C-alpha atoms as one frame of an Amber mdcrd trajectory, in Angstrom:
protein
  92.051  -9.409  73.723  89.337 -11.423  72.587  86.713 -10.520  74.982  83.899
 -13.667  75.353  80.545 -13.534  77.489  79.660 -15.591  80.131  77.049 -17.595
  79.809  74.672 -15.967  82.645  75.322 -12.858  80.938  73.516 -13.372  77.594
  69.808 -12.964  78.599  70.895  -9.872  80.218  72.590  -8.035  77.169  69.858
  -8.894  75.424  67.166  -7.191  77.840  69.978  -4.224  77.559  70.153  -3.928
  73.799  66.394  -4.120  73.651  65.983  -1.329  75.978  68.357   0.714  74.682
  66.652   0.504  71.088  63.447   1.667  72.675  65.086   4.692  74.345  66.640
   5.598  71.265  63.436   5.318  69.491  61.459   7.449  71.413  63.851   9.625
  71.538  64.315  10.390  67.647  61.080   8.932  66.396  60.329   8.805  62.509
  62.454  11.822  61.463  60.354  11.722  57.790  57.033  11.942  59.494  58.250
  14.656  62.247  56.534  17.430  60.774  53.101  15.729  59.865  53.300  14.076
  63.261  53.499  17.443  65.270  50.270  19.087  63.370  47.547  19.902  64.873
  44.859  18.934  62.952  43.365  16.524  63.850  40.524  15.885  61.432  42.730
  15.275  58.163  45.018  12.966  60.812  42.366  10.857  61.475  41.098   8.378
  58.235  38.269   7.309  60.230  35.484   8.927  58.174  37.269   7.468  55.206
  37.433   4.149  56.618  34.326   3.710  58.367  31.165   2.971  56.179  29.802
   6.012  53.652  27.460   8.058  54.775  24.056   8.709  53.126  23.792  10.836
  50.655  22.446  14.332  52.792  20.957  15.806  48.844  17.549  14.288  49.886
  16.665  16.294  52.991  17.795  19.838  51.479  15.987  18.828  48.068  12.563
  18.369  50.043  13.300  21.611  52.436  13.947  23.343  49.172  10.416  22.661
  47.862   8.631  23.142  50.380   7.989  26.814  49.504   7.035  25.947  46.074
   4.068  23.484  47.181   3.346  25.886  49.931   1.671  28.903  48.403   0.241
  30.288  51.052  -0.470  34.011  50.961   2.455  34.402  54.381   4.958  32.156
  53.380   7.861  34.867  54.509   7.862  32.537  58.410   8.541  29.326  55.745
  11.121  30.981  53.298  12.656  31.419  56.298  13.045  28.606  58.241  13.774
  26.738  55.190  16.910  27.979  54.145  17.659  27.876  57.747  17.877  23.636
  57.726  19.498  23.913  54.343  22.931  25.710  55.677  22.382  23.625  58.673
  23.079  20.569  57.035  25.700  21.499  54.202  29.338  20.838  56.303  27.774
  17.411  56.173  27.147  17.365  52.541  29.941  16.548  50.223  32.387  18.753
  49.084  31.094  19.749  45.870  27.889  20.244  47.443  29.149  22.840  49.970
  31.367  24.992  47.513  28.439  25.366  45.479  26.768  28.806  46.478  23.029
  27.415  45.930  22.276  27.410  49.744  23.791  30.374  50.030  22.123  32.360
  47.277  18.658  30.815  48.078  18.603  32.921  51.480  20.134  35.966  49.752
  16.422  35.550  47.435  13.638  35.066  50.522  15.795  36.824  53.026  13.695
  40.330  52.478  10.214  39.651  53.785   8.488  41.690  51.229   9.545  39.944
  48.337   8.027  36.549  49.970   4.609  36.737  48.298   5.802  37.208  44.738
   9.319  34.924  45.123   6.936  32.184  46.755   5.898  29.930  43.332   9.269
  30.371  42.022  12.085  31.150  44.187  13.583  27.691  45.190  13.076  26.222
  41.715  15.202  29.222  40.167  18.214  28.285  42.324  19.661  25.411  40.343
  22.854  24.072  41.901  25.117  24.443  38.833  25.535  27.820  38.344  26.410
  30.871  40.075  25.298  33.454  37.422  21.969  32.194  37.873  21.916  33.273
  41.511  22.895  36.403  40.794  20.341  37.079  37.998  17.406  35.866  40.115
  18.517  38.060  43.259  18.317  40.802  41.054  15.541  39.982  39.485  14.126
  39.813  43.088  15.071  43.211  43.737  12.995  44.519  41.000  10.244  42.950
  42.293  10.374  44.190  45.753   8.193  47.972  45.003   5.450  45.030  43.061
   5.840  42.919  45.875   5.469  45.890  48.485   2.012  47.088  46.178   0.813
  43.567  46.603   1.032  43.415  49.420  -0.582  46.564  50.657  -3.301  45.838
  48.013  -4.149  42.285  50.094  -4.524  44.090  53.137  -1.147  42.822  54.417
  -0.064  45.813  56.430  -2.517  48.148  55.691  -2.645  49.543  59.479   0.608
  49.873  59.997   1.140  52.007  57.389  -1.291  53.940  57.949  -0.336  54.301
  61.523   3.001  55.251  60.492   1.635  57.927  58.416  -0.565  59.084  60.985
   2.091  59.126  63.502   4.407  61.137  61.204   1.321  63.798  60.602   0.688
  63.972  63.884   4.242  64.375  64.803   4.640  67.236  61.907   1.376  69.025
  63.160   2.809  69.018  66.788   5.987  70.768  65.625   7.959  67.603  65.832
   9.761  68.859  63.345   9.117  72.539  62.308  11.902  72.972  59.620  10.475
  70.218  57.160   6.946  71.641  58.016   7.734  75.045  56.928   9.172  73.579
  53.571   6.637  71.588  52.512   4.028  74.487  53.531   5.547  76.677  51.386
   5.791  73.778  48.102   2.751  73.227  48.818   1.274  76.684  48.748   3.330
  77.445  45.808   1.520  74.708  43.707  -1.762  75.860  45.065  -1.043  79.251
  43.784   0.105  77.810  40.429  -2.851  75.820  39.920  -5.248  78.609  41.371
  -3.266  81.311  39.034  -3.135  79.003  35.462  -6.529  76.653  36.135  -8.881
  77.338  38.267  -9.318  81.262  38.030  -9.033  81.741  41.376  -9.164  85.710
  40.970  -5.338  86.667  41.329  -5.707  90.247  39.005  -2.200  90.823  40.316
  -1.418  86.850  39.305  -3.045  87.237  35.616  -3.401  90.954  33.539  -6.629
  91.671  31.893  -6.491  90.576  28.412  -6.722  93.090  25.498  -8.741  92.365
  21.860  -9.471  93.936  18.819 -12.040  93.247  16.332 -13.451  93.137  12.865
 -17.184  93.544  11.449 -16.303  91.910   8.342 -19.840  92.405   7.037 -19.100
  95.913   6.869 -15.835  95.713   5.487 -17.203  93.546   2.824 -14.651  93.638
  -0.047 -12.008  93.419   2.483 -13.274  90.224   3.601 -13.806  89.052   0.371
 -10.142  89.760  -0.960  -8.972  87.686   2.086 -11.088  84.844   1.325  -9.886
  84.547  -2.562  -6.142  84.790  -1.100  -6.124  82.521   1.459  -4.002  79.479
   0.841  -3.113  78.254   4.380  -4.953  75.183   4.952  -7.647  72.975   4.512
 -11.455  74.600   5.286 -14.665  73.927   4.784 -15.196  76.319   1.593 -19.058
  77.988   2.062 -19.758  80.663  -0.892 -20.705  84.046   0.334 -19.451  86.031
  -2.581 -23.502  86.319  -3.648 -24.787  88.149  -0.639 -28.257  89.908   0.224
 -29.045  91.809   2.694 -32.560  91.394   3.896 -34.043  94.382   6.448 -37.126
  94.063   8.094 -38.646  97.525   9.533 -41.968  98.372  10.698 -43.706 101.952
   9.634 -41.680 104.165  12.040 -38.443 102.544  10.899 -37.621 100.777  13.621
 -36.082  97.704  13.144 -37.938  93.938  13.844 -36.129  91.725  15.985 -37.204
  88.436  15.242 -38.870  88.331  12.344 -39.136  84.776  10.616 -38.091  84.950
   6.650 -38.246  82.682   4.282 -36.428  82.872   0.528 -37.802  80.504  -1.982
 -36.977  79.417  -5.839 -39.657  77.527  -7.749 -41.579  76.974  -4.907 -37.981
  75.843  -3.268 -37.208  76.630   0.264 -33.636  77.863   0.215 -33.452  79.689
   3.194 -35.379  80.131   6.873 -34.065  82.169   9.107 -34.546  85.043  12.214
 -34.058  88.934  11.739 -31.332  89.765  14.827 -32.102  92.625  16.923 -31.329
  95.250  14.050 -33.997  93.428  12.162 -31.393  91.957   9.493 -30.142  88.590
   8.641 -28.317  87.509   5.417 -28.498  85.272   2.238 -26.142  83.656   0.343
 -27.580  81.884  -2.446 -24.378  80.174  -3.677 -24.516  78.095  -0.399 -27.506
  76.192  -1.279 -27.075  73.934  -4.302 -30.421  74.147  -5.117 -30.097  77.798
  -6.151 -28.094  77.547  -8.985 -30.193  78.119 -11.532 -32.837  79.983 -10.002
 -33.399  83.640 -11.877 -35.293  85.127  -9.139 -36.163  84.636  -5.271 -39.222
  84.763  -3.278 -39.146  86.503   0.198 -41.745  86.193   2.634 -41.710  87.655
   5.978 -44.230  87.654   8.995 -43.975  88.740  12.614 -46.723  88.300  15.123
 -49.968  89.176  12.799 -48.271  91.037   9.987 -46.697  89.421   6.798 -45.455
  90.637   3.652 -43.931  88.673   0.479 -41.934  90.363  -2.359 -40.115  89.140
  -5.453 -36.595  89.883  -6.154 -34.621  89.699  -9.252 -31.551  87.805  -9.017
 -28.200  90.023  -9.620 -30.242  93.040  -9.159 -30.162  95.058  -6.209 -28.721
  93.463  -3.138 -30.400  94.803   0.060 -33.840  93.634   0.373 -35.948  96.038
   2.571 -39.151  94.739   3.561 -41.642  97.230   6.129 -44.169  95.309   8.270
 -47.116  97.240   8.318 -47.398  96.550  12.408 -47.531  98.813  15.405 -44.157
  97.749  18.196 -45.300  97.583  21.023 -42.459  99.878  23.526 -40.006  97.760
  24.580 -40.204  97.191  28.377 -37.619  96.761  30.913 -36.425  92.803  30.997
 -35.769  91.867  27.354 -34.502  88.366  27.526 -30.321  88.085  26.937 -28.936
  84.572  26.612 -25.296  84.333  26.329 -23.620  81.355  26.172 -19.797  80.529
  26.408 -18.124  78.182  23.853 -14.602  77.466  25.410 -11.749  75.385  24.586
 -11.217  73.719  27.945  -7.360  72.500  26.407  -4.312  72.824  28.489  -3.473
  75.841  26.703  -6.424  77.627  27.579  -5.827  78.624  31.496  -5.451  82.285
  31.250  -9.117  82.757  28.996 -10.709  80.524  31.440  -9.035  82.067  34.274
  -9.880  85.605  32.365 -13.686  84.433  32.387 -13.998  83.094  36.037 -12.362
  86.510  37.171 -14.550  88.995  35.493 -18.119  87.015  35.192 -19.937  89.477
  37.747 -18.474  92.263  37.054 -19.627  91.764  33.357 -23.037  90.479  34.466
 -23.278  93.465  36.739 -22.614  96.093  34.479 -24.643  94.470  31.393 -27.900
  94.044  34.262 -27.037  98.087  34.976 -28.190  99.140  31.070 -30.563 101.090
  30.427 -33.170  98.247  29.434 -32.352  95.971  31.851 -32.193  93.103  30.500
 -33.081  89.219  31.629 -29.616  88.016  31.483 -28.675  84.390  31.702 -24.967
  82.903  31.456 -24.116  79.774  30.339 -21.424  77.401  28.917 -20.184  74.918
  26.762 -16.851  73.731  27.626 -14.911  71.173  24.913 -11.809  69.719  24.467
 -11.108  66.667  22.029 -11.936  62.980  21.684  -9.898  60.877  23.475  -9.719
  63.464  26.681 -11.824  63.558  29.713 -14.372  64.729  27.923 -15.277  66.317
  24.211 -17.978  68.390  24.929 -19.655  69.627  28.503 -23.145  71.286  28.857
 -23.546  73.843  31.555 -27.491  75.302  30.585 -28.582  78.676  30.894 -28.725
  80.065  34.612 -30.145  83.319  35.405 -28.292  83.460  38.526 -24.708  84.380
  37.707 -23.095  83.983  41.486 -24.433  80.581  41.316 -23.369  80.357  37.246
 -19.522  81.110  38.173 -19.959  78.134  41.160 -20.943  75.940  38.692 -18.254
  76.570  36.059 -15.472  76.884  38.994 -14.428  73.097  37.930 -13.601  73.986
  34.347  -9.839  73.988  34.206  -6.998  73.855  31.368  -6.546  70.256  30.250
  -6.022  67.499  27.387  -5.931  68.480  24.062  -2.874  66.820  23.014  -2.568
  67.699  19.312  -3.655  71.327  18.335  -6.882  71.282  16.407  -9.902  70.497
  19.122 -13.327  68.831  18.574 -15.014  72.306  17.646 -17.029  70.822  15.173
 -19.144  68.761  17.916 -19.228  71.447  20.420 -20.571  74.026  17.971 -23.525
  71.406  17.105 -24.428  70.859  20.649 -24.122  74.856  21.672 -26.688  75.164
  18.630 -28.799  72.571  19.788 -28.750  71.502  23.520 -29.048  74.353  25.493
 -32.485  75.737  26.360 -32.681  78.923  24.203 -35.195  81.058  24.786 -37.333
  82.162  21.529 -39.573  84.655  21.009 -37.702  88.072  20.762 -34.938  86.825
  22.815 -31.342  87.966  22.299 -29.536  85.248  21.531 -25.544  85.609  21.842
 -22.703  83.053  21.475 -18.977  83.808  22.742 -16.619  81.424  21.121 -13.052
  81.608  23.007 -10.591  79.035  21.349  -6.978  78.748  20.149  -7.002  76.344
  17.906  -8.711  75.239  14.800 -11.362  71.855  14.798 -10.518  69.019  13.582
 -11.436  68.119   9.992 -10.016  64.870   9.804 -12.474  62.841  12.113 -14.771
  60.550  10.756 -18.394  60.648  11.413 -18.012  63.966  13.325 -20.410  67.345
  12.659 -19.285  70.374  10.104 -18.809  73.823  11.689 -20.129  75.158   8.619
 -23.398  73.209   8.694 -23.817  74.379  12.911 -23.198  77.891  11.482 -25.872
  78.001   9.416 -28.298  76.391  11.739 -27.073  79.160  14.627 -27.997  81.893
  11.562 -30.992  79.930  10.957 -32.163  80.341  14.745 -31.255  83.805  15.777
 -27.601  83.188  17.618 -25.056  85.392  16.498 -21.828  84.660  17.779 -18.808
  86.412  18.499 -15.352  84.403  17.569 -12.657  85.351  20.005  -9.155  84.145
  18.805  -6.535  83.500  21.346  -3.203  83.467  21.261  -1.280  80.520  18.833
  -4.416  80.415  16.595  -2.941  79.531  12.836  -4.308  80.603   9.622  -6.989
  78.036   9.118  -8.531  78.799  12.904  -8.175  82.584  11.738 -10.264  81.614
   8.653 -12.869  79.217  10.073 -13.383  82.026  13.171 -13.779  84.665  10.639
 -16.801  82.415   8.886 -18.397  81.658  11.788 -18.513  85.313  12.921 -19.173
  86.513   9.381 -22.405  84.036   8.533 -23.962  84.924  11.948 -23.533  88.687
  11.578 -21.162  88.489  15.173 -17.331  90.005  15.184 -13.899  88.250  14.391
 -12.482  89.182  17.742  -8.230  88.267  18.946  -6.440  89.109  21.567  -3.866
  91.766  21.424  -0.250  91.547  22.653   2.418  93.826  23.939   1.896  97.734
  24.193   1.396  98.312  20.676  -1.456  96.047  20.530  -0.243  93.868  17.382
  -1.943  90.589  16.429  -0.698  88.576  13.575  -3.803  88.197  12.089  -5.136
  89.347   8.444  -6.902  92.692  10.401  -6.333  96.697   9.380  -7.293  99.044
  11.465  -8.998  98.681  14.350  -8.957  99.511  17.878  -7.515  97.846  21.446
  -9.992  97.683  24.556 -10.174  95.575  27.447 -11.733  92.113  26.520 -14.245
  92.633  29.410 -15.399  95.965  28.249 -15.285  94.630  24.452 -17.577  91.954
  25.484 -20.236  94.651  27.786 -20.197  96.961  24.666 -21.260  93.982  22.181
 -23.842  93.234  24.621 -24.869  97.232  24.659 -24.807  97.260  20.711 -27.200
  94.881  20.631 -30.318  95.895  22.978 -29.623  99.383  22.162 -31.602  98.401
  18.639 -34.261  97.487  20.586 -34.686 100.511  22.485 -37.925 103.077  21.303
């Protein structure tokens, strides 16, 4: 059946169809775009920031904010490191994308971030952070880290938080000394009496006899063990020395009618109207010359001695080669010796860090050794003093402490001598021996004049424009000192040597400190005995104004 449509109902199918389609739109939709059309997101939806005009380019505000710290060098720029990285992150989401991935902004905080770097990131922080690379961010935040114990001195040097700190410390005394907290209290009380003792046991001298043994010494007279000493000097072979022929020795004794010896006599050997030799008689009323010393006695056949004390002279000729002890009798009347003779001794210490139990040895047993030597028989005028060296380039080479008759107020003024320097083993002994010789005030007259040195190690030989031990030695002979050469422990072969000379030329004793029970030393010495060094040094002392006593 053919079906045909009326003509009034055409518009009307029409209007049908049409609303049909719609329903049957909006009921399917776009089946291809169904799952883009149900997202969420609206932002990557929307093309309107695409479409619309471009926005300015945002690298001109975070560029100026960026330098801003490097024109503003202001000695606080921590409140502006700040706030200027602040406006930088603000801003990036409107940046571009390359922009935002790269990790500048973020790595420029991570830089000024800790206060305390501020003052030494300020010049060059923000120029450091260049946008193309993350490596460099990572090397200048470390390189900021290192900086941060600088930056912290800096700024504590500028005064920055000076009072705070020092509150804090104050506060954390305080809070100790209440109790606040007794456990670290009792800890560091005991560190820090343990150092104390430490330094007061191996520096200062403090008096610990428990803390540091007496030391032990034996010595030598190698003037009367004279072929001994002679034998050692042809074999030695250890080390360089400052050679000084004594092989050629006279003995020159100067005695008044009774026999007594004269202290103090000046004498004077001559050759062809040559002076070879002045010198002092010592308190046994000897002294020594050695004619191979002086050049200008090589050829001389014969020697002139003169000798005077007060008003009485005498001058004899002596044949050289011939006999070897020169006697010579002032025809003069001694006067007794009184109570009172003048005593100078003076210490010559090595003040190196190797030295602390000697020093310590010296400060501990000063009055008991002034005390007993002022309880002799004659009573003497006893003054102490010192010089204390070490070696150039140390605190100091050479220290003068002068004679002082007072010895409780002689140990207070030595108290600060401690162990230290001396970095390399031989020590500027050269220099100090010159100025012991020369720079004290020694008394003349018929003083007693006595020198202790105390050293382990050898001088040096090797400086330029520096003094020769040998030429001191003869000027201490020359003036009446006799000194006594105490070796300490570690001395090698050359310091044995060079103390030996010393001691030898003067007329004093090659003294060393003994170790273990049996007393051994590993020095060139036979037979000889062990005593404390403190009743070694009182019976040196006695030796020598016991020739003076009538």
């Amino acid at each position: 059946m053919r079906v045909s449509l009326k003509p009034w109902r055409a518009p009307a199918l029409v209007v049908g169809c049409a609303l049909l389609a719609v329903l049957a739109f909006a009921c399917f939709g776009d089946e291809e775009d169904g799952d883009i059309a149900a997202t969420p997101v609206a932002p990557t939806a929307t093309p309107r920031v695409a479409d619309g005009p471009p926005q300015p380019e945002p690298t001109t505000t975070p560029t100026s904010a960026l330098e801003t710290p490097t024109a503003t060098a202001t000695p606080t720029p921590t409140a502006t490191m700040t706030a200027t990285p602040t406006a930088t992150a603000t801003r990036a989401p409107t940046s571009t994308p390359t922009a935002t991935s790269t990790p500048t902004a973020t790595s420029t905080p991570t830089a000024t971030t800790t206060p305390t770097a501020a003052p030494a990131a300020t010049p060059t922080a923000a120029p450091a952070a260049t946008p193309s690379s993350s490596a460099a961010s990572v090397a200048d935040t470390e390189a900021d880290a290192e900086a941060v114990p600088e930056s912290v001195d800096d700024g504590m040097a500028l005064g920055g938080d000076d009072a705070d700190h020092d509150a804090m410390e104050d506060a954390m005394d305080d809070g100790g000394g209440r109790g606040g907290d007794g456990d670290y209290d009792s800890m560091a009380s005991d560190d820090a009496g343990d150092e104390a003792s430490a330094r007061v046991s191996s520096s200062s001298g403090g008096g610990d006899d428990a803390a540091r043994p007496a030391l032990s010494a034996g010595e030598v007279n190698d003037n009367e063990r004279w072929d001994e000493y002679l034998l050692y000097v042809r074999e030695y072979s250890a080390g360089p020395v400052h050679e000084v022929d004594v092989s050629e020795r006279y003995i020159i004794t100067v005695t008044d009618p009774a026999g007594r010896p004269v202290h103090n006599a000046r004498v004077r050997v001559s050759a062809a109207d040559v002076t070879l030799f002045e010198g002092r008689t010592y308190a046994n009323g000897q002294t020594l010359f050695f004619p191979l010393a002086f050049e200008a006695s090589e050829r001389a056949e014969s020697f002139v001695l003169f000798v005077e004390k007060d008003e009485s002279s005498s001058q004899l000729e002596f044949v050289r080669g011939g006999e070897r002890n020169w006697a010579v009798t002032l025809d003069m009347e001694q006067a007794a010796v009184v109570e009172g003779v003048p005593l100078d001794i003076l210490f010559l210490l090595d003040a190196t860090g190797s030295m602390a139990d000697e020093i310590g040895q010296i400060k501990d047993s000063l009055l008991s050794i002034s005390s007993r030597i002022s309880a002799l028989p004659s009573q003497p005028d006893l003054r102490f003093g010192m010089v204390a060296y070490r070696d150039r380039g140390d605190e100091f080479v050479t220290r003068l402490y002068d004679f002082e008759p007072d010895a409780e107020r002689f140990l207070e003024t030595i108290r600060g001598v401690v162990a230290d320097g001396g970095d390399d083993w031989p020590e500027s002994l050269n220099e100090a021996l010159h100025v012991a010789v020369h720079q004290p005030e020694w008394r003349h007259g018929d003083a007693i004049r006595l020198m202790f040195l105390i050293a382990d190690a050898r001088p040096h030989l090797d400086y330029p424009d520096d003094y020769s031990y040998a030429v001191e030695m003869i000027e201490a002979h020359q003036r009446g000192i006799k000194i006594f050469s105490i070796a300490s422990s570690g001395l090698e072969p050359p310091g044995e040597y060079i103390f030996r000379q010393i001691a030898q030329h003067t007329m004093g004793r090659f003294i060393f400190i003994v170790y273990g029970e049996g007393g051994t030393t590993p020095h060139n010495v036979s037979r000889y005995t062990v005593q404390q060094l403190d009743d070694l040094v009182v019976s040196l002392v006695e030796e020598e104004l016991a020739f003076l006593a009538r």
